GROMACS .gro file of N, CA and C in nm:
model
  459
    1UNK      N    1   0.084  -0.118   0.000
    1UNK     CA    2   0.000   0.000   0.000
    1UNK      C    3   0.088   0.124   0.000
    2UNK      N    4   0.028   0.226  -0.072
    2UNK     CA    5   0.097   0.345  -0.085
    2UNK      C    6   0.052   0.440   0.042
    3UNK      N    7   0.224   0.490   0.097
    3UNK     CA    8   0.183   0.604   0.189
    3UNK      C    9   0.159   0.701   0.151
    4UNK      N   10   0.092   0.821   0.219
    4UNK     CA   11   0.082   0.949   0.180
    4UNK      C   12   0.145   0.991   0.079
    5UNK      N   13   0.274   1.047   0.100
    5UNK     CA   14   0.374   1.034  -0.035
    5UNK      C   15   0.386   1.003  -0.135
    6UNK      N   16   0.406   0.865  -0.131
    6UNK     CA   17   0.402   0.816  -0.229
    6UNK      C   18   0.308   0.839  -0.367
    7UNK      N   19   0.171   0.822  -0.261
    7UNK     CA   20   0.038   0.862  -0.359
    7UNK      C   21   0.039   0.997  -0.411
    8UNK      N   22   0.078   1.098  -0.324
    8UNK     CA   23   0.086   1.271  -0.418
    8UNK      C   24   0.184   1.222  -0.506
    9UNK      N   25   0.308   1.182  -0.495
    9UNK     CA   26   0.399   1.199  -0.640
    9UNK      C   27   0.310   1.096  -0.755
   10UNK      N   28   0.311   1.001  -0.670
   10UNK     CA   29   0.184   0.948  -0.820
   10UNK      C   30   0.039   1.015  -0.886
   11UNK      N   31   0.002   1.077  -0.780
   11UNK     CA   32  -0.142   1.170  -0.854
   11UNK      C   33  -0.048   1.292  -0.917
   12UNK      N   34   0.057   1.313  -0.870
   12UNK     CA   35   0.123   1.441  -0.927
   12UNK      C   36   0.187   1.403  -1.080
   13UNK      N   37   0.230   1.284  -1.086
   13UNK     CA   38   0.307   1.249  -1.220
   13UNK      C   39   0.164   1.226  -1.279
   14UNK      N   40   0.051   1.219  -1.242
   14UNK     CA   41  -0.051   1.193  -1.321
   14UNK      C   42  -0.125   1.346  -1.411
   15UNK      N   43  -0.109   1.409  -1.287
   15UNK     CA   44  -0.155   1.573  -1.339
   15UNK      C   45  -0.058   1.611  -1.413
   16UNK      N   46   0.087   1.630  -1.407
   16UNK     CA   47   0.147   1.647  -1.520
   16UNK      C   48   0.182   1.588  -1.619
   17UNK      N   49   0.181   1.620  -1.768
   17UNK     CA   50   0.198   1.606  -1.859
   17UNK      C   51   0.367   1.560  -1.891
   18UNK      N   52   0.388   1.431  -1.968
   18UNK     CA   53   0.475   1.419  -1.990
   18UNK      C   54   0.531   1.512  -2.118
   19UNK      N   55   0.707   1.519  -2.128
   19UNK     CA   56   0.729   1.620  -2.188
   19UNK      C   57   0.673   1.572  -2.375
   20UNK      N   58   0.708   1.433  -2.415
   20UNK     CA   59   0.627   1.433  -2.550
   20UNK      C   60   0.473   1.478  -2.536
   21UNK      N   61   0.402   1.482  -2.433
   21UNK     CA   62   0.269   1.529  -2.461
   21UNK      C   63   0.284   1.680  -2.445
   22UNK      N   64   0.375   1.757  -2.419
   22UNK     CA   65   0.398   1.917  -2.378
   22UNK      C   66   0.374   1.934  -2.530
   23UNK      N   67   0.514   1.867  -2.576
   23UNK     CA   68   0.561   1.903  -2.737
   23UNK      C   69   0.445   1.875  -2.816
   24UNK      N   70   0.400   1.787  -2.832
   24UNK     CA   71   0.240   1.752  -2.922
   24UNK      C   72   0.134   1.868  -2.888
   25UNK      N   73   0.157   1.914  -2.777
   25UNK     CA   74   0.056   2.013  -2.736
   25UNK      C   75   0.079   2.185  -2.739
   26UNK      N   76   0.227   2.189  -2.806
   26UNK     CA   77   0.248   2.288  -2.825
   26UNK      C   78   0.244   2.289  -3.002
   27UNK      N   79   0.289   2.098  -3.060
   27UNK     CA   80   0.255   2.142  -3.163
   27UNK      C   81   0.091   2.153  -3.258
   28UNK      N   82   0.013   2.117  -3.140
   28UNK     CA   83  -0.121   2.129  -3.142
   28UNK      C   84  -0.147   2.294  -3.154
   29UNK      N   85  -0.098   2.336  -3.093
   29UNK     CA   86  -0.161   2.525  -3.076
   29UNK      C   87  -0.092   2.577  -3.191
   30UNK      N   88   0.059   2.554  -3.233
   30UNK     CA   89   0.103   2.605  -3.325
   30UNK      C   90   0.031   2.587  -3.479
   31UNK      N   91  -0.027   2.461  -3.487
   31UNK     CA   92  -0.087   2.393  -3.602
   31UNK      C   93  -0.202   2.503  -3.594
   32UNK      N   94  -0.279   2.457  -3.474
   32UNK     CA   95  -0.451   2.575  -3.502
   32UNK      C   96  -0.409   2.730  -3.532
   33UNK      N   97  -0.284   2.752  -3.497
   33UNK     CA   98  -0.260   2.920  -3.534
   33UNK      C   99  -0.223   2.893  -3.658
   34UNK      N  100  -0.135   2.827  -3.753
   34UNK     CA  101  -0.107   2.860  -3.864
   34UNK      C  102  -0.243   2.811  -3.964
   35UNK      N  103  -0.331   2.733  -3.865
   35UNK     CA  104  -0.473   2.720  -3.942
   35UNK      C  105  -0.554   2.849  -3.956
   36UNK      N  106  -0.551   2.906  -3.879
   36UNK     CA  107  -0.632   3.042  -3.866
   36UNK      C  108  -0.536   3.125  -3.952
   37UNK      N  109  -0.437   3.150  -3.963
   37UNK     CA  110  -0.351   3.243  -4.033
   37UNK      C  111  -0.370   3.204  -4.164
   38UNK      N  112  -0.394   3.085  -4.237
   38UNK     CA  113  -0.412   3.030  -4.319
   38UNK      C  114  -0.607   3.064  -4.372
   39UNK      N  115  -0.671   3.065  -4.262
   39UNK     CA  116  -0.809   3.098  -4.303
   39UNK      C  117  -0.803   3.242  -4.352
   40UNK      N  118  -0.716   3.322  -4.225
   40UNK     CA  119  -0.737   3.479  -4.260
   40UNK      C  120  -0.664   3.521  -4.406
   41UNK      N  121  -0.591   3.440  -4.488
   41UNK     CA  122  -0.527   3.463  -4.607
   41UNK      C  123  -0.641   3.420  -4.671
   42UNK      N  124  -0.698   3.331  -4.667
   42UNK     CA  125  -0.845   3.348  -4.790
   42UNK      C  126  -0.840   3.156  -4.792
   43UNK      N  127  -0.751   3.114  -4.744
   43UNK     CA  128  -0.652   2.965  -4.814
   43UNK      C  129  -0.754   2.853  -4.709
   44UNK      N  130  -0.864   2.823  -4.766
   44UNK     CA  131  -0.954   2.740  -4.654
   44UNK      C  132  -0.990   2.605  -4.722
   45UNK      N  133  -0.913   2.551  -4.792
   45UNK     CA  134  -0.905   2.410  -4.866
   45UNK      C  135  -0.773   2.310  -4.831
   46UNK      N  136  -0.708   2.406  -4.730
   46UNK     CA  137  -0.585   2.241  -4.706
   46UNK      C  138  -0.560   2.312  -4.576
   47UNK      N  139  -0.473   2.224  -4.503
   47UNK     CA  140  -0.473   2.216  -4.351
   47UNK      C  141  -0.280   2.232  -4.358
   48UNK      N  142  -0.243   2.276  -4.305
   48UNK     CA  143  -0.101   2.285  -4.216
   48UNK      C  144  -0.030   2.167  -4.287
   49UNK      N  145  -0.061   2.046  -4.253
   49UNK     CA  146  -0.011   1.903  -4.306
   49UNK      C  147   0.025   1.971  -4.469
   50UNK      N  148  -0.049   1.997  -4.492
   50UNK     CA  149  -0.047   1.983  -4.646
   50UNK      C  150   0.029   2.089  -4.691
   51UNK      N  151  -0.017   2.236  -4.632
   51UNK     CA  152   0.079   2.357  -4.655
   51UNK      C  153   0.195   2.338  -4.636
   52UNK      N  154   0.273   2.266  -4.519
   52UNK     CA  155   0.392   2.169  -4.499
   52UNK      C  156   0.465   2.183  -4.590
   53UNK      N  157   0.362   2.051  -4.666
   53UNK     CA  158   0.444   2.018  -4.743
   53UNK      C  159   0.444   2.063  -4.907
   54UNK      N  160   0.358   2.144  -4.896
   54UNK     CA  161   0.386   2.240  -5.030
   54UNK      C  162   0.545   2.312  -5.015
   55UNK      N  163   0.563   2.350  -4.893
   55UNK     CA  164   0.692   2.420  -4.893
   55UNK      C  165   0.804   2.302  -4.917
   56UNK      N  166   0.820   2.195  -4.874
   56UNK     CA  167   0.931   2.091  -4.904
   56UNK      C  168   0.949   2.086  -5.053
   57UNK      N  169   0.879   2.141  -5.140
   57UNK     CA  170   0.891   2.091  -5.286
   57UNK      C  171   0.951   2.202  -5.380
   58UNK      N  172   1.077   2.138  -5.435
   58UNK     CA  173   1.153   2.263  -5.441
   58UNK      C  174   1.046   2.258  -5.630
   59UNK      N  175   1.141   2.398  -5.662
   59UNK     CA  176   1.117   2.492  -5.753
   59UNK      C  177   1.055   2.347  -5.864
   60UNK      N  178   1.181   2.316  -5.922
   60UNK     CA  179   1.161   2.193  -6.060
   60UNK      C  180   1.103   2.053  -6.013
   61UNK      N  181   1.019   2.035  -5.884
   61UNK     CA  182   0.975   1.924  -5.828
   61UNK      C  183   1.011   1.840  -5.745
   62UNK      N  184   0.995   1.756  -5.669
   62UNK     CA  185   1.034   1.688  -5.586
   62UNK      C  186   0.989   1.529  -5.576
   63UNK      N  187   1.124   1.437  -5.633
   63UNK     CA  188   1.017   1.275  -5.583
   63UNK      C  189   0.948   1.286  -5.472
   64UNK      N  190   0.852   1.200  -5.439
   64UNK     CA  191   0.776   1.132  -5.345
   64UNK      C  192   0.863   1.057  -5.216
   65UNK      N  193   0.971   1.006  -5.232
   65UNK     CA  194   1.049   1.005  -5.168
   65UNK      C  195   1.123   1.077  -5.047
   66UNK      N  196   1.166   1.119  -5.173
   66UNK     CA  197   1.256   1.330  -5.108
   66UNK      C  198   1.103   1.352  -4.998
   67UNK      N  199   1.053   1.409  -5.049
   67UNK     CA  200   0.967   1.468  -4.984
   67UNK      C  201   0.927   1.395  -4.851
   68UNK      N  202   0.892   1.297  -4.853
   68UNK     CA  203   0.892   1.205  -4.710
   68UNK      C  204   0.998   1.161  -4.621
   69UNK      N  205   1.095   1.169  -4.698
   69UNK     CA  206   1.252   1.204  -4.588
   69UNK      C  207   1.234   1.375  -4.526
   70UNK      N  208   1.266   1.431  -4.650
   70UNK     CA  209   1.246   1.614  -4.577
   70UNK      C  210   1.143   1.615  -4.444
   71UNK      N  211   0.999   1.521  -4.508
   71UNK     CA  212   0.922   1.541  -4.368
   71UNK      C  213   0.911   1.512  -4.249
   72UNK      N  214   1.000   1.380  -4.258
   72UNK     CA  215   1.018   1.285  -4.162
   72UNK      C  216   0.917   1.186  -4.132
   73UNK      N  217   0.881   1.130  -4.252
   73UNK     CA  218   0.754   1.042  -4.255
   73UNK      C  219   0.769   0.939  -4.379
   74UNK      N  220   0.697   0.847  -4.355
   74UNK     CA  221   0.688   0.706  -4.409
   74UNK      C  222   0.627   0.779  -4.582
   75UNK      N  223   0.667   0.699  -4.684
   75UNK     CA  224   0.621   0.705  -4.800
   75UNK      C  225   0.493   0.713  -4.811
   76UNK      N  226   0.472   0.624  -4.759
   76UNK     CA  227   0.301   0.626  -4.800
   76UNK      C  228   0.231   0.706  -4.689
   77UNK      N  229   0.230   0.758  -4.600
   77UNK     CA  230   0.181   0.886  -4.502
   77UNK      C  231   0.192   1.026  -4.612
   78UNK      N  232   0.343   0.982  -4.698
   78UNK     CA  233   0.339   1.166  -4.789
   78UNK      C  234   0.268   1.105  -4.904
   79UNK      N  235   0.247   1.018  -4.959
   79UNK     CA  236   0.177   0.949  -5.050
   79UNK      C  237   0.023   1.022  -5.071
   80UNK      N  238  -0.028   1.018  -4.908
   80UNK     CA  239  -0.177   1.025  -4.892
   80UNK      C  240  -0.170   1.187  -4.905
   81UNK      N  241  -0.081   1.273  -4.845
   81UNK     CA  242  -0.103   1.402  -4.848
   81UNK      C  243  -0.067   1.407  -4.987
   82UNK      N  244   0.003   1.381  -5.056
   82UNK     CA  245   0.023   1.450  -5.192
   82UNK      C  246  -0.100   1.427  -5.271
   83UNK      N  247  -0.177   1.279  -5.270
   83UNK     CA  248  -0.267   1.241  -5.341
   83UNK      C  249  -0.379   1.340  -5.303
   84UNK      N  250  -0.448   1.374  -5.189
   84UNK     CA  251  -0.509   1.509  -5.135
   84UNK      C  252  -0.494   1.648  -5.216
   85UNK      N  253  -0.355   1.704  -5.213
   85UNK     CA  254  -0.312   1.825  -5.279
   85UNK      C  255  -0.355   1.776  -5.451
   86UNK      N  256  -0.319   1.666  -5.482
   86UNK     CA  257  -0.364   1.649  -5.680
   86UNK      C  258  -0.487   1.682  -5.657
   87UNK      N  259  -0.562   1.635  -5.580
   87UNK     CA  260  -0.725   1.636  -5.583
   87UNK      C  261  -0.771   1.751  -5.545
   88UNK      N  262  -0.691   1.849  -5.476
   88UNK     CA  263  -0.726   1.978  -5.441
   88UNK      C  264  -0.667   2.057  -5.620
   89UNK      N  265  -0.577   2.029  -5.660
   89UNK     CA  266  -0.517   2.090  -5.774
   89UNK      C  267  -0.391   2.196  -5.738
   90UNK      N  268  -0.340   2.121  -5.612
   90UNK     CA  269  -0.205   2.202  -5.563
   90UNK      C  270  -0.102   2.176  -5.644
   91UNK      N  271  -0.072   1.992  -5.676
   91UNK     CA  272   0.025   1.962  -5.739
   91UNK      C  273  -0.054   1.864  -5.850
   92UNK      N  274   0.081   1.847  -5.917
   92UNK     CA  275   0.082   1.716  -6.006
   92UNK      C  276   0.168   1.661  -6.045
   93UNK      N  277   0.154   1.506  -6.042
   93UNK     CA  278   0.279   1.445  -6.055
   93UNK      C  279   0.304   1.383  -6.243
   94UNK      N  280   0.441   1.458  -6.242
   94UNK     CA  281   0.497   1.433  -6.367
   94UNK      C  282   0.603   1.318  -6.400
   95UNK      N  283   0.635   1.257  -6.509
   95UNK     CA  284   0.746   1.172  -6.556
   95UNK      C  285   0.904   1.257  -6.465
   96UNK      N  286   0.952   1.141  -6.420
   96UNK     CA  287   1.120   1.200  -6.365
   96UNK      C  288   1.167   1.178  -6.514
   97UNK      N  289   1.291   1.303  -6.556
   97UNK     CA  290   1.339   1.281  -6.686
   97UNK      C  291   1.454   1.223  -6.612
   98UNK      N  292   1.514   1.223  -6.507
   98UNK     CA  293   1.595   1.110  -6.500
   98UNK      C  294   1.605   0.952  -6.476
   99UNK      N  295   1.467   0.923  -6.435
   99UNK     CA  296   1.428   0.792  -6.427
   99UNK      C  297   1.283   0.744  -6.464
  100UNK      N  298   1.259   0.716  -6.534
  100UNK     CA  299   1.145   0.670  -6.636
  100UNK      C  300   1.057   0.578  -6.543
  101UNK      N  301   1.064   0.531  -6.461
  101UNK     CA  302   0.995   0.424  -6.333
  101UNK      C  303   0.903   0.552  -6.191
  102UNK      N  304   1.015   0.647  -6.199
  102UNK     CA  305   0.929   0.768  -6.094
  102UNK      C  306   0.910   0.873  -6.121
  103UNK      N  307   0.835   0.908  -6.042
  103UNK     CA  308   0.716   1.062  -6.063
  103UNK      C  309   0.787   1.193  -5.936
  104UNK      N  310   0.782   1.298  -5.998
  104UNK     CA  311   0.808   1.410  -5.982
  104UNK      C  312   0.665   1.470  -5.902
  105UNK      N  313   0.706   1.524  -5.812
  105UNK     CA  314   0.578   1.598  -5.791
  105UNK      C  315   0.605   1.757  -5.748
  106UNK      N  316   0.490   1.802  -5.887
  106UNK     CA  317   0.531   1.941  -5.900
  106UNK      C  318   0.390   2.010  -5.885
  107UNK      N  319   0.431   2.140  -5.830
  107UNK     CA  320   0.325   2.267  -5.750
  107UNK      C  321   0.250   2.271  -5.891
  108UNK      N  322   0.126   2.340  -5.905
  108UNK     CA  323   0.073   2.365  -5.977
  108UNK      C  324   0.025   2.572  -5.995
  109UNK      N  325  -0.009   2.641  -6.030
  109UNK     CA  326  -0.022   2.785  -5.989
  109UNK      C  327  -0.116   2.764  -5.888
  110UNK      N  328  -0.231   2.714  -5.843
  110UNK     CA  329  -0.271   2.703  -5.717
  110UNK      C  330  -0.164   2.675  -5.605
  111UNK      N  331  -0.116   2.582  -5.643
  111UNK     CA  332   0.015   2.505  -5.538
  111UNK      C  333   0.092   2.634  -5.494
  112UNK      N  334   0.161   2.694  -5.669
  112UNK     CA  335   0.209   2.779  -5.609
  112UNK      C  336   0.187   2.941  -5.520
  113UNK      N  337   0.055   2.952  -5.538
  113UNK     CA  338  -0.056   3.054  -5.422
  113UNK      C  339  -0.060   3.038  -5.305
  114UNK      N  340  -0.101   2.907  -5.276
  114UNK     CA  341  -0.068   2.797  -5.092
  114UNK      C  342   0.053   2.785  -5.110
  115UNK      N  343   0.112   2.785  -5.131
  115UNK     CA  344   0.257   2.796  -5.052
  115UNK      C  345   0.329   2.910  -5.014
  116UNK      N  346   0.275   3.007  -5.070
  116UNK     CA  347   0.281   3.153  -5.023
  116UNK      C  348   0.233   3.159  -4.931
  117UNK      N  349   0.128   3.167  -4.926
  117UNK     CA  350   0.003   3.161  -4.845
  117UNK      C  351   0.029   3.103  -4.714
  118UNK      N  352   0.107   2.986  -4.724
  118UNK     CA  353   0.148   2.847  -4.589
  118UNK      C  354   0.303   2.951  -4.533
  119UNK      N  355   0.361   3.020  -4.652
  119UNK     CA  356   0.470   3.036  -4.571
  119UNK      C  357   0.458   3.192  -4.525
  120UNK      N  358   0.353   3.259  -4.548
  120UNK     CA  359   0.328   3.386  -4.488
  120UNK      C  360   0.232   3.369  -4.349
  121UNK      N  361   0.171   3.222  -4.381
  121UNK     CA  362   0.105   3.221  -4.224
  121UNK      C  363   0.207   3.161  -4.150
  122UNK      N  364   0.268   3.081  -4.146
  122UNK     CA  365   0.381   2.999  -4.067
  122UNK      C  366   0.472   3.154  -4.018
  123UNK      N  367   0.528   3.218  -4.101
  123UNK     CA  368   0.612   3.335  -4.037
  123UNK      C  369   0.565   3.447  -3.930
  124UNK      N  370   0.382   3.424  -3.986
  124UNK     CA  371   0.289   3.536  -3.898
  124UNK      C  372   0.323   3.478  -3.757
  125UNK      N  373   0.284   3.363  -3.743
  125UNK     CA  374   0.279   3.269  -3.602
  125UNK      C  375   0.359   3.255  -3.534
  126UNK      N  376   0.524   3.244  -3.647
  126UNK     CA  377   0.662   3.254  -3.546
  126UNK      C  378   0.673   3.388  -3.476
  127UNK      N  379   0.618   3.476  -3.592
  127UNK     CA  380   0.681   3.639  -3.568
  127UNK      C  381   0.587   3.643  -3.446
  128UNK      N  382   0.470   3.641  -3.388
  128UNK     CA  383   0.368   3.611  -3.272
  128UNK      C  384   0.429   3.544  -3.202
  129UNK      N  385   0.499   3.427  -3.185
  129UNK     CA  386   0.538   3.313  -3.056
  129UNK      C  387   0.694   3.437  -3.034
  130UNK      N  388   0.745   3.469  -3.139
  130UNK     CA  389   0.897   3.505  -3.071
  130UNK      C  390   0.846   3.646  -3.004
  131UNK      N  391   0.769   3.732  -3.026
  131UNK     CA  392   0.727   3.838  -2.912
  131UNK      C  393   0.650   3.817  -2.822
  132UNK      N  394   0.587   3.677  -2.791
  132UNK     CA  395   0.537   3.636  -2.674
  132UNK      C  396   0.662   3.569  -2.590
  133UNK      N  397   0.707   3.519  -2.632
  133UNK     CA  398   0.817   3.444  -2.578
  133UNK      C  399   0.955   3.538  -2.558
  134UNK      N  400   0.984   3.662  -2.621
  134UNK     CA  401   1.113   3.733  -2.642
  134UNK      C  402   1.188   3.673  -2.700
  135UNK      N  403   1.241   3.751  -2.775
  135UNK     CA  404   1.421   3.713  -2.869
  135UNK      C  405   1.499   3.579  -2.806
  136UNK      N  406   1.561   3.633  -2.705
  136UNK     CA  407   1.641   3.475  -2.616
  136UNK      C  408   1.572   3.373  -2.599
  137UNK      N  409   1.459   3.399  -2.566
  137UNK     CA  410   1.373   3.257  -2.495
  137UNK      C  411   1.318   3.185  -2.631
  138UNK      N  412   1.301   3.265  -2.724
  138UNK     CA  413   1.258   3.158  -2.876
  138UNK      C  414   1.392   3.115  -2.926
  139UNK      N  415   1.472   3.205  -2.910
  139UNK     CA  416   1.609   3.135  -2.996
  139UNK      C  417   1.649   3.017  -2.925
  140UNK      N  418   1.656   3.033  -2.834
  140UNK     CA  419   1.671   2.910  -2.697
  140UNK      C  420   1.617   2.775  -2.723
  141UNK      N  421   1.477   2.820  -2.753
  141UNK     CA  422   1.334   2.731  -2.773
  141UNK      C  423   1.400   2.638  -2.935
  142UNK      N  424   1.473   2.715  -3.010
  142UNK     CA  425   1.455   2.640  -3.167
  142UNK      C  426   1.598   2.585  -3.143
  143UNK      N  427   1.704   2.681  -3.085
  143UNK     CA  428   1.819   2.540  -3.054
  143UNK      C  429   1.803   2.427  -2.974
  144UNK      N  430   1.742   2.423  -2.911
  144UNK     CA  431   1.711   2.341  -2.783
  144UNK      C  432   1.588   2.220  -2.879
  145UNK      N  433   1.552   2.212  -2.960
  145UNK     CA  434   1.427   2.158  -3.067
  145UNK      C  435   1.544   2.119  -3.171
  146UNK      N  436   1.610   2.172  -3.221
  146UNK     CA  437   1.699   2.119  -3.310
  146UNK      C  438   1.804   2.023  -3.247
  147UNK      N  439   1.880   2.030  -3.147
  147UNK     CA  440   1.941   1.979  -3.082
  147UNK      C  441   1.897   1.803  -3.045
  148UNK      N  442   1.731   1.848  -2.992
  148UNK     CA  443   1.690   1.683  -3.005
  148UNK      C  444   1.638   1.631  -3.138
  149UNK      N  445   1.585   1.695  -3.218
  149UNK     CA  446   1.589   1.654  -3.323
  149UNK      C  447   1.689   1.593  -3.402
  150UNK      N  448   1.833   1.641  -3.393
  150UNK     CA  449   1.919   1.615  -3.436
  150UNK      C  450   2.011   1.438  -3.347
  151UNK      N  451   1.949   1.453  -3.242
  151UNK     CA  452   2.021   1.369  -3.130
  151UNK      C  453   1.928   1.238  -3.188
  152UNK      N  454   1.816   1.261  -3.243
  152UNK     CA  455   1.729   1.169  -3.285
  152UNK      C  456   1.740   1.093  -3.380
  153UNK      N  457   1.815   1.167  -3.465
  153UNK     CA  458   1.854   1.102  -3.617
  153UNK      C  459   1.955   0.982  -3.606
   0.00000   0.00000   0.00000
């Protein structure tokens, strides 16, 4: 049986949040702000996920591949978002002229509108978190995020 003690640090590790649920929950608020920043641009047909990854795709296209390494996600997870964006008319996937077996996937002039659009709301939201947070304490915040990110790889 648990003494006194014992039981507060256990109802206490229960009330707090472990730190992957902090991070999910900060990247929960960050997501609904660049959703709203994304509504207030006019851009109300794709979600964050997808604006994402409009930005991973460089200028002359990007395999399906590439793009799910850049994101840090399984092929077929960027598979489903890209297939989404064709059906929205963000992208489309073209012949690779260097390999005749894979597909290119390239922005379309919609594509290329949302991705403006994704990277003017994403900057609204940072430029908002780094004056809530101040200069040091965000710079802090993105080395300290890169650092495990990097420790992760």
């Amino acid at each position: 049986m648990l003494d006194e003690s014992a039981a507060a640090v256990q109802d206490r590790a229960v009330a707090e949040p472990d730190l992957s649920h902090q991070l999910l929950g900060a990247f929960r608020s960050i997501d609904q702000e660049v959703q709203r920043a994304l509504r207030d641009r006019g851009i109300l047909d794709i979600r964050p996920s997808q604006g994402t990854t409009l930005l991973l795709v460089d200028r002359a296209g990007t395999r399906l591949t590439e793009l799910a390494q850049r994101a840090g996600m399984t092929k077929q997870a960027m598979m489903e978002i890209v297939d989404e964006l064709q059906e929205l008319g963000c992208v489309r996937r073209v012949p690779d002229p260097g390999d005749a077996r894979a597909k290119i996937v390239r922005l379309t002039a919609k594509g290329l509108r949302h991705r403006a659009g994704t990277r003017k709301a994403v900057q609204t939201v940072e430029a908002r978190m780094r004056r809530w947070l101040g200069d040091r304490r965000y710079d802090v915040l993105r080395a300290m995020l890169a650092e495990i990110i990097v420790a992760e790889e």
